[in-house]
PDB file of C-alpha atoms in Angstrom:
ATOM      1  CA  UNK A   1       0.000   0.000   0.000  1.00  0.00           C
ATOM      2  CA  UNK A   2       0.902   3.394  -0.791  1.00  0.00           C
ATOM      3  CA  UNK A   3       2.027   5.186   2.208  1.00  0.00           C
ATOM      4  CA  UNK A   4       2.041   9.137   2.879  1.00  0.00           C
ATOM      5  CA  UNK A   5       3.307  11.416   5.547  1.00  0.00           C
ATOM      6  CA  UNK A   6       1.126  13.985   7.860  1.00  0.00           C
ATOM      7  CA  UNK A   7       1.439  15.266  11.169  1.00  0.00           C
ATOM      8  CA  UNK A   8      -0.965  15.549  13.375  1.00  0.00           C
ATOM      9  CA  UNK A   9      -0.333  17.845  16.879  1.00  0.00           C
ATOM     10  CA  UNK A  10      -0.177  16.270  20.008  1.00  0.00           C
ATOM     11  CA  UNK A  11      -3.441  17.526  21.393  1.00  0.00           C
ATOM     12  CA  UNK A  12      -5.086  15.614  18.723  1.00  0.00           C
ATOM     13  CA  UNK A  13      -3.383  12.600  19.212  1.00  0.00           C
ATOM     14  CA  UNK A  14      -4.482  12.590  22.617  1.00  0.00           C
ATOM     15  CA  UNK A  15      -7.965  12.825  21.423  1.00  0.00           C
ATOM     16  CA  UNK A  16      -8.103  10.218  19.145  1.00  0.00           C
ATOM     17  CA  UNK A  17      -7.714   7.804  22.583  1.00  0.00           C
ATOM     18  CA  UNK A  18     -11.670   8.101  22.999  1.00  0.00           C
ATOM     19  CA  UNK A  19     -11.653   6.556  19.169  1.00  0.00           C
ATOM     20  CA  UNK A  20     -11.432   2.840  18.392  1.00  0.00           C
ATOM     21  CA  UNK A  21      -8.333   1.594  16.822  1.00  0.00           C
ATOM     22  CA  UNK A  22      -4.968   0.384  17.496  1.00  0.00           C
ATOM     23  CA  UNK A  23      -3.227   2.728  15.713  1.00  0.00           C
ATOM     24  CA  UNK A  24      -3.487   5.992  14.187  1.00  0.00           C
ATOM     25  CA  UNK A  25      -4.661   4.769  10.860  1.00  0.00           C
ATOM     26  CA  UNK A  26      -7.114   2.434  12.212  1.00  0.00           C
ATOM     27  CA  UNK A  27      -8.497   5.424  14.269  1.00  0.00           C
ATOM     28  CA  UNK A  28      -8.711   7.358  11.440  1.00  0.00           C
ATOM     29  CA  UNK A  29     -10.146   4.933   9.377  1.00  0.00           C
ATOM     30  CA  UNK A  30     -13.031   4.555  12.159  1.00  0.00           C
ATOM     31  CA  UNK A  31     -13.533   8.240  12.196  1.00  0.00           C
ATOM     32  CA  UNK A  32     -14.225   8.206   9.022  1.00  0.00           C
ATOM     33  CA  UNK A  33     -16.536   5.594   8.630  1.00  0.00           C
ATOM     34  CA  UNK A  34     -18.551   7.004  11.173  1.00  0.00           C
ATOM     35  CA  UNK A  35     -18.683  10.346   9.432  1.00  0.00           C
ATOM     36  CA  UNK A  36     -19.802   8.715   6.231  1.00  0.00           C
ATOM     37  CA  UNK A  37     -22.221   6.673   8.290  1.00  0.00           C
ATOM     38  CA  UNK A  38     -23.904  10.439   9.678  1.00  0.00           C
ATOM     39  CA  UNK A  39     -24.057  11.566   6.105  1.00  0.00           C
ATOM     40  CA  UNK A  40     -25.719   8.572   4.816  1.00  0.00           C
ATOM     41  CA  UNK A  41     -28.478   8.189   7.641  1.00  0.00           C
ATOM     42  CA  UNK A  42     -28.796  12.580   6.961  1.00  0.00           C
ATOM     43  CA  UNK A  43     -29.148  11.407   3.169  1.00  0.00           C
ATOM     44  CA  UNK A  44     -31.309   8.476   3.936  1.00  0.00           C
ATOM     45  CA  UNK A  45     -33.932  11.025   5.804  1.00  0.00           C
ATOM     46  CA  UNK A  46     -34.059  13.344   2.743  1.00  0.00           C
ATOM     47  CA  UNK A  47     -34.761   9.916   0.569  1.00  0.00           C
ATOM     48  CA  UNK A  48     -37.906   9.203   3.312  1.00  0.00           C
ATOM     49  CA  UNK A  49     -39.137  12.725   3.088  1.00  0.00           C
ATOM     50  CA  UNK A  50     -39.819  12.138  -1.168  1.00  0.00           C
ATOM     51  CA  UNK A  51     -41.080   8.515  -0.693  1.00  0.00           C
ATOM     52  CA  UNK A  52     -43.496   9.618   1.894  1.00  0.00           C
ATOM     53  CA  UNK A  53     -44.833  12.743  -0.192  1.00  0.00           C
ATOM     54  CA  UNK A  54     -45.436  10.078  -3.497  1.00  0.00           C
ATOM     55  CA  UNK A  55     -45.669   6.984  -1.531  1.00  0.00           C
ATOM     56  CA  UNK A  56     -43.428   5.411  -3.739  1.00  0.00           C
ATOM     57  CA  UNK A  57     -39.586   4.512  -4.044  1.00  0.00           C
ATOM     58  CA  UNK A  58     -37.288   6.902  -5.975  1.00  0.00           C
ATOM     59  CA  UNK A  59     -37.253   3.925  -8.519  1.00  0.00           C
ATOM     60  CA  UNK A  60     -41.401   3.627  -9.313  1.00  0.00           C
ATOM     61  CA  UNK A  61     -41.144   7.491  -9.758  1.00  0.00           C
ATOM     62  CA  UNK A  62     -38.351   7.722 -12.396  1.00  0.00           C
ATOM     63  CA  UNK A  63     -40.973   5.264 -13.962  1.00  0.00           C
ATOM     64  CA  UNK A  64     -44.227   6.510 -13.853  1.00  0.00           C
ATOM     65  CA  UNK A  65     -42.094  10.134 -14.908  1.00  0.00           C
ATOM     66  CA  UNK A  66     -40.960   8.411 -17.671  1.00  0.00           C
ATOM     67  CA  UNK A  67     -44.840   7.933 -18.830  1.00  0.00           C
ATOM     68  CA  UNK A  68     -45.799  10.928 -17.502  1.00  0.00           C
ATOM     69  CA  UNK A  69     -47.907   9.861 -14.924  1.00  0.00           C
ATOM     70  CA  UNK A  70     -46.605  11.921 -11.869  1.00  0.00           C
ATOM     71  CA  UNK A  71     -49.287  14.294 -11.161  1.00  0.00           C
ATOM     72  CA  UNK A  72     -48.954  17.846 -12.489  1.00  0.00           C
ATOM     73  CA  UNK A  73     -45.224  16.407 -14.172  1.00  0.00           C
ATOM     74  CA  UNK A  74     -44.355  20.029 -15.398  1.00  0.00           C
ATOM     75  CA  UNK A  75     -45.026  21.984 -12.283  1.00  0.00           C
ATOM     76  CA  UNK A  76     -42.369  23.737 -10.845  1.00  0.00           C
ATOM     77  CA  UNK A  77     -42.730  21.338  -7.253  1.00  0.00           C
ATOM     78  CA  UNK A  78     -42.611  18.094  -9.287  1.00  0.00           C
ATOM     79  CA  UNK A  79     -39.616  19.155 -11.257  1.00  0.00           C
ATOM     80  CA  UNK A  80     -37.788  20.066  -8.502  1.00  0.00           C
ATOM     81  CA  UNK A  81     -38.781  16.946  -6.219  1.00  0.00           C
ATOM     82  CA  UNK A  82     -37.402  14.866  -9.151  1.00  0.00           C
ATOM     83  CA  UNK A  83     -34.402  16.629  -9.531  1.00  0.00           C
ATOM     84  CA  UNK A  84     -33.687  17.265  -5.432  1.00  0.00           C
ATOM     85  CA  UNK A  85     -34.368  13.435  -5.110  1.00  0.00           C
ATOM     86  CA  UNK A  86     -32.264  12.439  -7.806  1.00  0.00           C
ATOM     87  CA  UNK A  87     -29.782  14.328  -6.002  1.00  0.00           C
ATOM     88  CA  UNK A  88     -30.065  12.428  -2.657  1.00  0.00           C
ATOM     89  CA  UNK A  89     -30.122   9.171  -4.576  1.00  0.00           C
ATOM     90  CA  UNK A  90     -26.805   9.919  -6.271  1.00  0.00           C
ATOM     91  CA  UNK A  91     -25.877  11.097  -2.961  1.00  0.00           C
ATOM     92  CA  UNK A  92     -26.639   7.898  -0.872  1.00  0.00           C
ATOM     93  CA  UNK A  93     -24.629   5.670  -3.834  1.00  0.00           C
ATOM     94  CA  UNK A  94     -21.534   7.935  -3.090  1.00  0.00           C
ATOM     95  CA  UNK A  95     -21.636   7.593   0.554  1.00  0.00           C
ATOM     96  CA  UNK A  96     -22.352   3.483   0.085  1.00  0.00           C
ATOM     97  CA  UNK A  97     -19.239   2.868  -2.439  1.00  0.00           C
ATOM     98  CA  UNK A  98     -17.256   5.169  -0.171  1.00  0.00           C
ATOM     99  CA  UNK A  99     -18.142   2.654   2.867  1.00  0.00           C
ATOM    100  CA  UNK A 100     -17.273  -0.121   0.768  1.00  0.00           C
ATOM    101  CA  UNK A 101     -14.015   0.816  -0.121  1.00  0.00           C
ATOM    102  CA  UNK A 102     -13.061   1.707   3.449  1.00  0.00           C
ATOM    103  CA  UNK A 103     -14.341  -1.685   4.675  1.00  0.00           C
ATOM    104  CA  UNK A 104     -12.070  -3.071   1.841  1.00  0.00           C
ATOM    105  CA  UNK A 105      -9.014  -0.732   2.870  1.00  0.00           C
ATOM    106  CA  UNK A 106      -9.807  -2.050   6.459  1.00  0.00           C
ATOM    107  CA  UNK A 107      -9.031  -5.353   6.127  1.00  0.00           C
ATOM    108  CA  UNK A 108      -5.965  -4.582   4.229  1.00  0.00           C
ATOM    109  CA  UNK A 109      -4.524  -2.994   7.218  1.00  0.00           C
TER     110      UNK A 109
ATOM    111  CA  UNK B   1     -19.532  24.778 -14.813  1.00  0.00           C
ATOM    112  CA  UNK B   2     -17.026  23.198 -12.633  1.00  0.00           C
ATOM    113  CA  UNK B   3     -17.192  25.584  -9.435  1.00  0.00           C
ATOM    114  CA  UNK B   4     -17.520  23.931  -5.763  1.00  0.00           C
ATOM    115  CA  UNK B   5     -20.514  24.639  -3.894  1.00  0.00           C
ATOM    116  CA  UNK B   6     -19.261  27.180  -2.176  1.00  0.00           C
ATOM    117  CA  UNK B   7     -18.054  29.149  -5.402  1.00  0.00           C
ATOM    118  CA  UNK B   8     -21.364  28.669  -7.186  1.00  0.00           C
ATOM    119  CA  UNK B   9     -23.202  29.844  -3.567  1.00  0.00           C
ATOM    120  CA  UNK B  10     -20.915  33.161  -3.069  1.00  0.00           C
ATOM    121  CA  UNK B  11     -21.110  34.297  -6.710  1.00  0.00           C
ATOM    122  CA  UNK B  12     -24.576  34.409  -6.295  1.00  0.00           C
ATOM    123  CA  UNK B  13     -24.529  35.586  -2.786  1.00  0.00           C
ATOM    124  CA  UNK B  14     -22.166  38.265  -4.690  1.00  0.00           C
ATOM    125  CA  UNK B  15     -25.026  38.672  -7.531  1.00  0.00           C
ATOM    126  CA  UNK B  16     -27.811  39.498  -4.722  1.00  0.00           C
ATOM    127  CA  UNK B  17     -25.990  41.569  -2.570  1.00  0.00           C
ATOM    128  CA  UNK B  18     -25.096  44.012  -6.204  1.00  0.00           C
ATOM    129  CA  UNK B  19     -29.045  43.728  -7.911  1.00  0.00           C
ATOM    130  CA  UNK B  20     -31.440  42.676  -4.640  1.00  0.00           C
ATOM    131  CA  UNK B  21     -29.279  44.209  -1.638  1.00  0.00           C
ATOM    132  CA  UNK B  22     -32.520  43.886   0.823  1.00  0.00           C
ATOM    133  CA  UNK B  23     -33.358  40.449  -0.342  1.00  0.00           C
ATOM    134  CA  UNK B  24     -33.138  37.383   2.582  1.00  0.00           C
ATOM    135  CA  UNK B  25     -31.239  34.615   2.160  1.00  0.00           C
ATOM    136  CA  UNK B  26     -32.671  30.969   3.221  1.00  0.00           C
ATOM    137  CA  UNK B  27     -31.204  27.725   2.989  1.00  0.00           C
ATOM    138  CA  UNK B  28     -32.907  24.928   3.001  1.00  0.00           C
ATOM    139  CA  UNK B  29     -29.556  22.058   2.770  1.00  0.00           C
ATOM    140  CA  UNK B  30     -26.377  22.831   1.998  1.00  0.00           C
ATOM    141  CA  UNK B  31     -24.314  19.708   1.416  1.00  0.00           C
ATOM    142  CA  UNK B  32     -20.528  18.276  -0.205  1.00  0.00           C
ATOM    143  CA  UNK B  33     -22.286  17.997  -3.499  1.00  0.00           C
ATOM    144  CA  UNK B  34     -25.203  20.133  -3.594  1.00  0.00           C
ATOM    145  CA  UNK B  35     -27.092  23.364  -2.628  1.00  0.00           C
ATOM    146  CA  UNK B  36     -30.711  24.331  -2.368  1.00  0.00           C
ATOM    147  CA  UNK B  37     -31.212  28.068  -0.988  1.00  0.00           C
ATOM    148  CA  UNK B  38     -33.697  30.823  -1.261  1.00  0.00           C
ATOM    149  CA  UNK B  39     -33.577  34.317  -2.184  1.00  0.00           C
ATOM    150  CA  UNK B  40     -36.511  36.413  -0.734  1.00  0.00           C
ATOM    151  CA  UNK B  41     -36.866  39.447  -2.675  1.00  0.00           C
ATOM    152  CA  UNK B  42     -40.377  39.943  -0.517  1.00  0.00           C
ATOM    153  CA  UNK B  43     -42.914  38.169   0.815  1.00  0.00           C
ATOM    154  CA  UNK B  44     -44.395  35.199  -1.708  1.00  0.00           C
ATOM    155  CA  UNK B  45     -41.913  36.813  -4.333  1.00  0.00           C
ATOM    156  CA  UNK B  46     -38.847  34.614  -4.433  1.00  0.00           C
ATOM    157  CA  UNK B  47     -36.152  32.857  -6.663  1.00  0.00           C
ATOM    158  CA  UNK B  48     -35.410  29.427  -5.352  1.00  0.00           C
ATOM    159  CA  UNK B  49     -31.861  27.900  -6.712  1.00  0.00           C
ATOM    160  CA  UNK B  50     -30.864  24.112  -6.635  1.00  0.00           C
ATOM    161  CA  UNK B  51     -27.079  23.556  -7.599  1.00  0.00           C
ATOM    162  CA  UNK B  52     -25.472  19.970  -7.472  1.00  0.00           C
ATOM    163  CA  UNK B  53     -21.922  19.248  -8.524  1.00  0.00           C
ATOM    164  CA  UNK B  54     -22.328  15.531  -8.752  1.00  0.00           C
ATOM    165  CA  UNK B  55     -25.325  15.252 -11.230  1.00  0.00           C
ATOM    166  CA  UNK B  56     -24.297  19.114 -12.779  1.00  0.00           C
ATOM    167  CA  UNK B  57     -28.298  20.051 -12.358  1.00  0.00           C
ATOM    168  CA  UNK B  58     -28.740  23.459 -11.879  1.00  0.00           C
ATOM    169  CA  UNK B  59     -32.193  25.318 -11.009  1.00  0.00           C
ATOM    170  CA  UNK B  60     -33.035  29.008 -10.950  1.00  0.00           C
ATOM    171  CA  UNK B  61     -36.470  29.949 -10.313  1.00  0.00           C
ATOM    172  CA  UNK B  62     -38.733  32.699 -10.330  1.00  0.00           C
ATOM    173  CA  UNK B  63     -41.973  32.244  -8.237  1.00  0.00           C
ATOM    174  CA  UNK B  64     -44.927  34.940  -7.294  1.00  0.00           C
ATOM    175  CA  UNK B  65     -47.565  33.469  -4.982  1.00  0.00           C
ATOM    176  CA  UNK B  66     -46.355  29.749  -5.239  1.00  0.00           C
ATOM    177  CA  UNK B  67     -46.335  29.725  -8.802  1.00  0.00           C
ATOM    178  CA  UNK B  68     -43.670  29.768 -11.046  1.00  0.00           C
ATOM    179  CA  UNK B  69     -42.859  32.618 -13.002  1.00  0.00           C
ATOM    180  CA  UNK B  70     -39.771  32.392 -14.759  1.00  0.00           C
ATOM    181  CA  UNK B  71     -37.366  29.178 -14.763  1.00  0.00           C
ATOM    182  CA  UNK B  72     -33.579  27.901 -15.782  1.00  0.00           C
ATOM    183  CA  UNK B  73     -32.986  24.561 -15.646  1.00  0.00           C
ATOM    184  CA  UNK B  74     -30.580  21.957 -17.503  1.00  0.00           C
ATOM    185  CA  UNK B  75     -32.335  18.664 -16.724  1.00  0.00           C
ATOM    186  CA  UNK B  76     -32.332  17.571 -19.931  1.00  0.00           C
ATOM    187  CA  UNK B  77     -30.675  19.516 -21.325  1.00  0.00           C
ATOM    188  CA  UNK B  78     -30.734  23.291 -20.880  1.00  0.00           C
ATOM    189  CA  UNK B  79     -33.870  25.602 -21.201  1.00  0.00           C
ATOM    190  CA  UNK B  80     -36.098  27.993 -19.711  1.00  0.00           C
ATOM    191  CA  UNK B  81     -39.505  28.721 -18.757  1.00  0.00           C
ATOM    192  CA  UNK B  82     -40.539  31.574 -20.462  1.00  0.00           C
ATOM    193  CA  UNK B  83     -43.157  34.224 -18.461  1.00  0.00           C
ATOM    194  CA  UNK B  84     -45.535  34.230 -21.037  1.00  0.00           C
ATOM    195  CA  UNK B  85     -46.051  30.108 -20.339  1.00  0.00           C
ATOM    196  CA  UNK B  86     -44.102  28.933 -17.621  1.00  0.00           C
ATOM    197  CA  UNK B  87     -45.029  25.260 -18.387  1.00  0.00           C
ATOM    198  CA  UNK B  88     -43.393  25.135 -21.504  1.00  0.00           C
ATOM    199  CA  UNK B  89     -39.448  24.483 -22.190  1.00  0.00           C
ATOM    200  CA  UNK B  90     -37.480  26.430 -24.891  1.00  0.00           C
ATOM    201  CA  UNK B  91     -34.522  24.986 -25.445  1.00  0.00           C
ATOM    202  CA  UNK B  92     -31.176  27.311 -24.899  1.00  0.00           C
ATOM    203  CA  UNK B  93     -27.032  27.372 -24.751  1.00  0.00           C
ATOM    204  CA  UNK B  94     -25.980  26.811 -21.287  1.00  0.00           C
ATOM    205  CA  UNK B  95     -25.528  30.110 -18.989  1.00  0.00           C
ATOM    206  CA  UNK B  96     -23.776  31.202 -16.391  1.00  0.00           C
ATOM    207  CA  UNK B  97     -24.526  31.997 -12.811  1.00  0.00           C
ATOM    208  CA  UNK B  98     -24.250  35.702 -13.911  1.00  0.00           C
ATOM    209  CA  UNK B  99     -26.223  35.526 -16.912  1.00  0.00           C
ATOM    210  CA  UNK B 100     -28.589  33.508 -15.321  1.00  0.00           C
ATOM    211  CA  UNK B 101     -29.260  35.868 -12.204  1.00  0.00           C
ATOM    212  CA  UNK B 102     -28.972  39.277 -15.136  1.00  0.00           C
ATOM    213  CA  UNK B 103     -31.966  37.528 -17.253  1.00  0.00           C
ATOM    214  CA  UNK B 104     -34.140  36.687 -13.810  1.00  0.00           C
ATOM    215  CA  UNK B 105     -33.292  40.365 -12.644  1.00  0.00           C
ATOM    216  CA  UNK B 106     -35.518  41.155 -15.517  1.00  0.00           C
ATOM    217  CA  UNK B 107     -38.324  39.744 -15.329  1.00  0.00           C
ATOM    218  CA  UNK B 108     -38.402  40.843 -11.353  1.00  0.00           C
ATOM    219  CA  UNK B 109     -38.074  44.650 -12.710  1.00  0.00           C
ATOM    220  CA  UNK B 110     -40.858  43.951 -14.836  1.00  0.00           C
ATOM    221  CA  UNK B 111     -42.923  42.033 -11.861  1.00  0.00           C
ATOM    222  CA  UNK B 112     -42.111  45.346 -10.026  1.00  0.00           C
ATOM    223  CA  UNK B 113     -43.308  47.846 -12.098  1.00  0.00           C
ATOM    224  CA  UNK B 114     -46.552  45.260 -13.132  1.00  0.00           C
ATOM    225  CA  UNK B 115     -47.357  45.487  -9.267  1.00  0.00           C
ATOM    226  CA  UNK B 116     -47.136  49.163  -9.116  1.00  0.00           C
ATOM    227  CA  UNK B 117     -49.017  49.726 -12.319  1.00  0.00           C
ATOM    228  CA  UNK B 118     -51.875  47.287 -11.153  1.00  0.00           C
ATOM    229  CA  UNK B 119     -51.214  49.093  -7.376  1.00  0.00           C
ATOM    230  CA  UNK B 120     -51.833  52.842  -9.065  1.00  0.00           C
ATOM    231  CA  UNK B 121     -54.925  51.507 -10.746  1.00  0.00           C
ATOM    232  CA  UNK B 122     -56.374  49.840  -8.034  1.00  0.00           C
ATOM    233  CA  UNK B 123     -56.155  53.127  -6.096  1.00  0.00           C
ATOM    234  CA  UNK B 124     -57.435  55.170  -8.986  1.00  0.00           C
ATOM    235  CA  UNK B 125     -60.360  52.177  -8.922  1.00  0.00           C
ATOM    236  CA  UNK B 126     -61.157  52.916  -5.702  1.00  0.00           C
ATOM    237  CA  UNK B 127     -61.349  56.912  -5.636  1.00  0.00           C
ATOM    238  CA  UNK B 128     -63.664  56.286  -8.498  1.00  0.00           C
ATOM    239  CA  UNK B 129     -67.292  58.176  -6.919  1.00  0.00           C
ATOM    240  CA  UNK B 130     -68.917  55.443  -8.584  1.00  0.00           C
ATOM    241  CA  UNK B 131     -66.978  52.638  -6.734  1.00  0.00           C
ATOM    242  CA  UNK B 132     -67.197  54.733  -3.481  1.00  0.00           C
ATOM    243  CA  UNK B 133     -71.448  54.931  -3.567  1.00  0.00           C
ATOM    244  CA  UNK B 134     -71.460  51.118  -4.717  1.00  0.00           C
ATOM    245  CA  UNK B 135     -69.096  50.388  -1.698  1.00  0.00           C
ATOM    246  CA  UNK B 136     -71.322  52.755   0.615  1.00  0.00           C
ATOM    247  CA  UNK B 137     -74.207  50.783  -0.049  1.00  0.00           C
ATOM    248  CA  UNK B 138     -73.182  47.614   0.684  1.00  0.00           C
ATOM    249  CA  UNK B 139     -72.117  48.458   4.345  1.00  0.00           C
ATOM    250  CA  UNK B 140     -75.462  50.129   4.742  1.00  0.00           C
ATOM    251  CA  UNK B 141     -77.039  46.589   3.404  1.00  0.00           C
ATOM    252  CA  UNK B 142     -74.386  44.781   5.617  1.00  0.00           C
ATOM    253  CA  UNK B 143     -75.400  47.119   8.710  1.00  0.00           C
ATOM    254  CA  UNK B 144     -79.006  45.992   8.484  1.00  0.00           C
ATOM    255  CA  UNK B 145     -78.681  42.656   8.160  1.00  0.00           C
ATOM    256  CA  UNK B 146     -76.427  42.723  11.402  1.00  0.00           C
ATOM    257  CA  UNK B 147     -78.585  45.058  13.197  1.00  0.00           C
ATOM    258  CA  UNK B 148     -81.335  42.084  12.382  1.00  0.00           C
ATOM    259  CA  UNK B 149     -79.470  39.657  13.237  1.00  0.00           C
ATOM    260  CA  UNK B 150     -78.643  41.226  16.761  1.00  0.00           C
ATOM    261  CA  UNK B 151     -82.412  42.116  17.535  1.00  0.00           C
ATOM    262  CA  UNK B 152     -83.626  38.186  16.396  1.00  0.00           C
ATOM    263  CA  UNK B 153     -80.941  36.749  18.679  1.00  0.00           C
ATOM    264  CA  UNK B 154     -81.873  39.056  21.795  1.00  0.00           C
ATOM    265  CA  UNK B 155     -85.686  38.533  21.310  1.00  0.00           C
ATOM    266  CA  UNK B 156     -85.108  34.638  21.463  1.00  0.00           C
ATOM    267  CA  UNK B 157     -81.776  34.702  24.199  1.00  0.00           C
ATOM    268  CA  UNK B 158     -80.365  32.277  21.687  1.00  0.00           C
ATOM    269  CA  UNK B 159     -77.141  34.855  21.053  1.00  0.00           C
ATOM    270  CA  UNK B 160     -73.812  33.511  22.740  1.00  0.00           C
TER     271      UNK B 160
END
């Protein structure tokens, strides 16, 4: 594995006892899971917010767009709530490859 | 358009603060990725503006008493709403922030001066003798049915 060096002040250090981890990296490593776990579950309640308004998953309404069957399709709301959702969706996929790739790097520590 | 949030959020922070210096700001979210904010020129009269960096959508809205007046968007590819039928997409070259925020900035002016024209003649309306009399007699019609009203409910102690 590539390797790079940082420092990192002593006061910090001492901080990063209240984190899991052996070592630095591994502390690190946890830290950031845990921040992209706080972003997904924000991301996730944005996601719940849409599906409760349509009542549908983001999947059934890219569908029924598709044959224009959203109610009032060209209002400025529905638009929006596509796009917006869209968003979050694209969102939540970033935050779940990012997870996998740290649970990957974690075992090759 | 390959700005960061924040870039694409203080050029048009920048934009307001030249053309709508009294307007509020509002954010709804303000994420990594994306942006969706509010500027409140005055009450009911707002653009909303949706940027994300991931998908490259961009949103700039014009709304008047929840409805859309005026719209940029690119989903799609990029177009506009135009006043005359905000429903409708013409297709157009991609713009920037700034010419995106000049071309809104024009329809507000002519929102403005549309609300003072239709304020003027609704005060011209109303100092109209005609309007006054028709006006007068109503409240006297008004006044006697209350007055009615009043006496029916005291005669039968049925008034809370």
């Amino acid at each position: 594995m590539e390797t790079t060096t940082i420092t990192i002040s002593k006061e910090i250090v001492e901080r990063l006892k209240i984190i899991d981890g052996d070592s630095i990296e591994a502390k690190l490593v946890n830290l950031l899971k845990k921040g992209i776990v706080s972003q997904l579950k924000e991301c996730e309640d944005f996601i719940l917010n849409y599906e409760t308004k349509y009542g549908m998953s983001y999947e059934q309404f890219k569908i029924l767009w598709g044959k224009s069957q959203i109610e009032n399709k060209y209002s400025h709301e529905s638009e929006r709530d596509c796009m917006e959702w869209e968003g979050f969706q694209h969102e939540r996929e970033k935050w779940l490859k990012m997870l996998r790739e740290l649970k990957d790097l974690k075992t090759s520590i | 358009m390959t700005e960061t949030i924040s870039s694409f959020y203080e050029s048009v922070i920048e934009l307001k603060k030249k053309y709508l210096p009294n307007a509020e700001i509002k954010i709804f979210y303000k994420r990594s990725d994306k942006i969706s904010f509010r500027i409140l020129i005055k009450e009911e009269f707002f653009i909303d503006v949706y940027r994300n960096t991931q998908t490259g959508r961009v949103d700039f809205t014009l709304i008047r008493y929840g409805t859309r007046i005026f719209e940029y968007d690119n989903s799609n590819g990029w177009h506009y709403h135009p006043v005359e039928n905000p429903d409708t997409h013409i297709r157009c070259k991609e713009l920037t922030v700034q010419e995106m925020f000049q071309n809104t900035l024009q329809i507000i002016k002519k929102c403005i001066n549309l609300m003072f024209r239709n304020f003027n003649l609704c005060r011209v309306g109303i100092a109209h003798p005609t309007l006054l009399k028709v006006a007068e007699g109503l409240i006297n019609i008004f006044y006697l049915i209350l007055q009615k009203y009043v006496i029916q409910c005291i005669s039968h102690r049925t008034c809370l």
